[in-house]
XYZ file of C-alpha atoms in Angstrom:
287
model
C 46.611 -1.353 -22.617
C 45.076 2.147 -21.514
C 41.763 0.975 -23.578
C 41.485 -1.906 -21.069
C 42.159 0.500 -18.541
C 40.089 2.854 -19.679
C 37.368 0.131 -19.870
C 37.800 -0.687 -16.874
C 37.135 2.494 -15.086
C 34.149 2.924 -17.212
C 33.064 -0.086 -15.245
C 34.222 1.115 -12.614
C 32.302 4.586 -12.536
C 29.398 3.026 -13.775
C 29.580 0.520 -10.531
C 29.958 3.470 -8.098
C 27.027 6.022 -9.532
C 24.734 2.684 -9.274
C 25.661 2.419 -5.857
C 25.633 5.926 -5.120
C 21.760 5.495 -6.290
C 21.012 2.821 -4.720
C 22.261 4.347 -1.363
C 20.158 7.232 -2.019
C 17.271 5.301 -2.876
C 17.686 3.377 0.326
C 17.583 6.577 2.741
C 14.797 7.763 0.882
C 12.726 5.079 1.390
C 14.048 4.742 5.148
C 13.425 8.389 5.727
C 9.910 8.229 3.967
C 8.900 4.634 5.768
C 9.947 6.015 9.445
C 8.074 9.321 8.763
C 4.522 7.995 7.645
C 4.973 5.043 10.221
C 5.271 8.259 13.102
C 2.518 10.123 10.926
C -0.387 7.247 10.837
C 0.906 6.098 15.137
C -0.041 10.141 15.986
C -3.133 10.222 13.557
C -4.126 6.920 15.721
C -3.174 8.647 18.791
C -5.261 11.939 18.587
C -8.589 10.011 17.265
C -8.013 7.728 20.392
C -8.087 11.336 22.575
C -10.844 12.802 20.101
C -13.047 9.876 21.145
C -12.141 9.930 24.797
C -12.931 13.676 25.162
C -15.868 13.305 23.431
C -16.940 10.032 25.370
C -16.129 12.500 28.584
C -18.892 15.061 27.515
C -21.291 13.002 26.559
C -21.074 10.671 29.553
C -21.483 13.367 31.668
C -24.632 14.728 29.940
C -25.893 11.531 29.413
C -25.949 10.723 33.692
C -27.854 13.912 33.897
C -30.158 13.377 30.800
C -30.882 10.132 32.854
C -31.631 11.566 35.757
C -33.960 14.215 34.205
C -36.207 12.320 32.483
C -37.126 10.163 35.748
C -37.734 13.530 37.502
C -39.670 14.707 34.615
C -42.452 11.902 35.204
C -43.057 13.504 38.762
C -43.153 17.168 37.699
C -39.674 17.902 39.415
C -38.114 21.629 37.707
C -35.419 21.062 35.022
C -32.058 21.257 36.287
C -29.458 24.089 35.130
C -26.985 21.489 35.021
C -28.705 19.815 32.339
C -28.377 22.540 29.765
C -24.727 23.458 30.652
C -23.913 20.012 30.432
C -25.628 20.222 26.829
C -23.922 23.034 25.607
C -20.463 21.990 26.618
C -21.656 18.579 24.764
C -21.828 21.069 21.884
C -18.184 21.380 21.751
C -17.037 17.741 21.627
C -14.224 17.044 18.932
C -16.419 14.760 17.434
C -19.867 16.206 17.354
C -22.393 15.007 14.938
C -25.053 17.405 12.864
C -27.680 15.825 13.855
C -26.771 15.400 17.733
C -26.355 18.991 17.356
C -29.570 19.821 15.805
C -31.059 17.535 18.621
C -29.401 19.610 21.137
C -30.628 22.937 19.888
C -34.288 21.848 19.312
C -34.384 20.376 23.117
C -32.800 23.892 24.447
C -35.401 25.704 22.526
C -38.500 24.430 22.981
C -37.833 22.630 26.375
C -40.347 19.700 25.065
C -40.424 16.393 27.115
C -40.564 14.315 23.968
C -37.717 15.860 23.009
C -35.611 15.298 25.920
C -36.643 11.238 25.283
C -35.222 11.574 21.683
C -32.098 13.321 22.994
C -31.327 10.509 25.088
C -31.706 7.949 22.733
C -29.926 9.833 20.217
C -27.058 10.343 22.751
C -27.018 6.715 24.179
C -26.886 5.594 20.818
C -23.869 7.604 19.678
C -22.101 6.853 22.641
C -21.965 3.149 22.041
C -21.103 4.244 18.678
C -17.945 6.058 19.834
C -17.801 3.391 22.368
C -17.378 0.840 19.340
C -14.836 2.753 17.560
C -12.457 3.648 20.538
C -12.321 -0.325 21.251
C -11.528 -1.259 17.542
C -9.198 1.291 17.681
C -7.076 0.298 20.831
C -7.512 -3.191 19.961
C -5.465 -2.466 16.656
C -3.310 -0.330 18.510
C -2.357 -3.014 21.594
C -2.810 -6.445 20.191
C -3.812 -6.397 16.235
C -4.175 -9.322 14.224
C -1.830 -10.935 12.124
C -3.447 -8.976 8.803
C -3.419 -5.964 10.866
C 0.126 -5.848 11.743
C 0.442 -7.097 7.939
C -0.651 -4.410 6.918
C 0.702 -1.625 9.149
C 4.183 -3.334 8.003
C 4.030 -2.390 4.132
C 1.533 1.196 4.595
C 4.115 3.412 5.422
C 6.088 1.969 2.074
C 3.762 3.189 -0.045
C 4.465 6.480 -0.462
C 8.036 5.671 -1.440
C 6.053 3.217 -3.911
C 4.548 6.450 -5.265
C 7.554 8.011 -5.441
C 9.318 5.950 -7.771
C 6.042 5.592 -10.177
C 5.905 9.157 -10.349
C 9.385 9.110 -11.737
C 8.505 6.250 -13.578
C 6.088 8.205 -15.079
C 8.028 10.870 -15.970
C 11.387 8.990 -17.445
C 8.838 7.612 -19.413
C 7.560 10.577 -21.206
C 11.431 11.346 -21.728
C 11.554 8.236 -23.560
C 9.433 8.477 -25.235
C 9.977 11.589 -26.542
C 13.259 10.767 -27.390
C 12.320 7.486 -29.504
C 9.333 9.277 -31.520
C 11.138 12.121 -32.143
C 7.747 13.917 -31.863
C 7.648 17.643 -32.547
C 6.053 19.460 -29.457
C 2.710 20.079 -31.149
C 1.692 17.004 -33.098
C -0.727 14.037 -32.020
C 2.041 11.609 -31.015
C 3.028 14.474 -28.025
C -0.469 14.690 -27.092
C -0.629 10.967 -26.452
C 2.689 11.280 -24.590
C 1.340 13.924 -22.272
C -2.239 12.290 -21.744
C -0.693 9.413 -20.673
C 1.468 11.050 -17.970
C -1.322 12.826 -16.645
C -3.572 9.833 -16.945
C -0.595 7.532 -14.753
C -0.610 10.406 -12.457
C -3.864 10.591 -11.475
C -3.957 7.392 -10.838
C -1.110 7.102 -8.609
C -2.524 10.299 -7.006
C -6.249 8.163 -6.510
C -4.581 4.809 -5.921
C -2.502 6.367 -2.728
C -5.152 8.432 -1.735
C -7.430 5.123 -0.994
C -4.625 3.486 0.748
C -2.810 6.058 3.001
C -6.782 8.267 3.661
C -7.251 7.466 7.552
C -10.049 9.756 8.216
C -13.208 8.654 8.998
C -15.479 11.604 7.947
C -14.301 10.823 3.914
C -17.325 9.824 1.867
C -18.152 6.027 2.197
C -17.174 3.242 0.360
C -18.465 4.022 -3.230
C -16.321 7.313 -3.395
C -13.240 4.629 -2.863
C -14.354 2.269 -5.160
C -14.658 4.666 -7.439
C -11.436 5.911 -6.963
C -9.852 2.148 -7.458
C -11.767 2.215 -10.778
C -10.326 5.136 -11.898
C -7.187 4.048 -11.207
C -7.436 0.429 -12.843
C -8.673 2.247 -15.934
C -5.103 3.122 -16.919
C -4.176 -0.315 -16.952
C -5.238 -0.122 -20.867
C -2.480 2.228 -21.068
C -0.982 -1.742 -21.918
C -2.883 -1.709 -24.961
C -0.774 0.625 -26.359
C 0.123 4.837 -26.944
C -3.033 5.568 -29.067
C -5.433 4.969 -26.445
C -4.295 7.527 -24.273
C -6.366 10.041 -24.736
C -9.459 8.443 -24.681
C -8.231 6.718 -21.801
C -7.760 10.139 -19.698
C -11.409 10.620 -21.041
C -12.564 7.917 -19.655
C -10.902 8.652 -16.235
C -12.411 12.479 -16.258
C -15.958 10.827 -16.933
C -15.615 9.284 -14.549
C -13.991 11.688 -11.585
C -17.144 13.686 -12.691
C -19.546 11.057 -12.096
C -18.091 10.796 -8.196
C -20.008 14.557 -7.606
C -23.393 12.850 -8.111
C -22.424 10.445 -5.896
C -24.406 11.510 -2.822
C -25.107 8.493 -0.443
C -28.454 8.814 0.753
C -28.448 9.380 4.768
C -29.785 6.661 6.668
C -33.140 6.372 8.561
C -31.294 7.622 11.661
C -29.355 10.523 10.252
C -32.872 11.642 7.809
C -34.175 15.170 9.712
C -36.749 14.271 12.385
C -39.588 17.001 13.555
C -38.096 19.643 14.679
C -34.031 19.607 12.594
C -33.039 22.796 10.899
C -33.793 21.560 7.690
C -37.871 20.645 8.568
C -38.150 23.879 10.453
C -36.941 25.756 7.831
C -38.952 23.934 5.009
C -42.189 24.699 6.910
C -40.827 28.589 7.544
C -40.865 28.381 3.685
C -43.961 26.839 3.007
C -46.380 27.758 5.830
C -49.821 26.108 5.510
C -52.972 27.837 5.626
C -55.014 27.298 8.660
């Protein structure tokens, strides 16, 4: 009789410290989901007032830029306006290099032509910014049915990470504990490469996912990333490929440094950027 009873509060405990787990688990994830879900609705927020402050700046210049180049064709005197306008421009959240250069090159030398690239440069990066603050408040106001999809299950995924990480870790524990392995032989350094090697891609995996900025490196650094993480799928294969495994995925997270996109046609330096004016400074040609 008291070993059925004593079974049966075994059964008992073991019931309650389930529950008691999964009710933990539960808040976690509720606390985790509502606190990304505020996190990426302000992120979307202060872009959406980056771009309109910006937009402000450079509309305003841009009116003026207009208005100076049609009084530049009948010898009219360049307004002060023009350059104060410019170097408040300067300031904008979301000011480019190259706009920038353009600016300062225009201020310096005062040149005509280079009042006619400034405003093409400007007009162009206002429709640009124009572009982006539309897609933006489109997802924000009415998004598709992928869109809202997908806004749905982002904020889960860092309690997704969560539990791999443990995952991870309970894992090493077990296995530990079934190998017996001393702390110094071959069969812990597989152990331990394999932890780090899950890690990091967890670490790359989220950081593809949850990354909303949009001055990250382009689409190969992400790829990249989503390679390095499917590489420890061959962790299937088995514990002795783990350290050539986490080889693999350090090769690789090397190889992303020489991965410099090459700028487009628009963003190469034009006569007159930092970098041409500082080449020729260099390398002055004989006359």
């Amino acid at each position: 009789m008291s070993l059925a009873l004593q079974a049966g509060l075994d059964r008992l405990t073991g019931t309650e410290s389930n529950l008691i787990i999964a009710g933990l688990a539960v808040i976690v994830f509720l606390w985790l989901y509502i606190r990304t879900s505020r996190s990426l609705r302000a992120e979307a927020a202060a872009r959406l007032e980056l771009l309109q402050r910006t937009l402000a700046l450079y509309s305003r210049a841009q009116g003026v830029l207009g208005e100076e180049v049609e009084a530049a064709h009948v010898g009219a005197q360049e307004p002060d306006q023009l350059v104060q306008l410019l170097q408040e421009c300067k300031a904008a959240p979301l000011m480019t290099p190259e706009l920038l250069d353009m600016i300062d090159a225009y201020i310096r030398e005062r040149d005509f032509s280079r009042l006619l690239l400034l405003q093409k440069m400007l007009d162009r990066e206002i429709h640009r910014r124009i572009h982006e603050q539309s897609v933006l408040i489109r997802k924000i106001d009415n998004p598709g049915w992928g869109t809202s999809f997908w806004r749905m299950i982002r904020p889960a995924v860092p309690f997704v990470a969560l539990v791999l990480t443990l995952y991870w870790f309970i894992q090493l524990y077990n296995g530990f504990q079934d190998s017996g392995a001393a702390a110094l032989s071959w069969t812990s350094l597989e152990l331990w490469t394999r932890l780090i090697s899950c890690l990091a891609a967890t670490l790359f995996l989220y950081w593809v996912i949850m990354d909303t900025r949009r001055d990250t490196p382009g689409i190969l650094y992400r790829l990249l990333a989503l390679i390095i993480a499917a590489v420890a799928l061959l962790h299937l294969l088995g514990l002795t490929a783990a350290p050539y495994i986490l080889a693999v995925q350090v090769v690789l997270f090397l190889f992303g440094f020489n991965l410099n996109p090459k700028p487009s046609r628009r963003n190469r330096p034009y006569a007159g950027h930092r970098e041409v004016t500082q080449d020729n400074e260099e390398n002055p040609k004989d006359r």
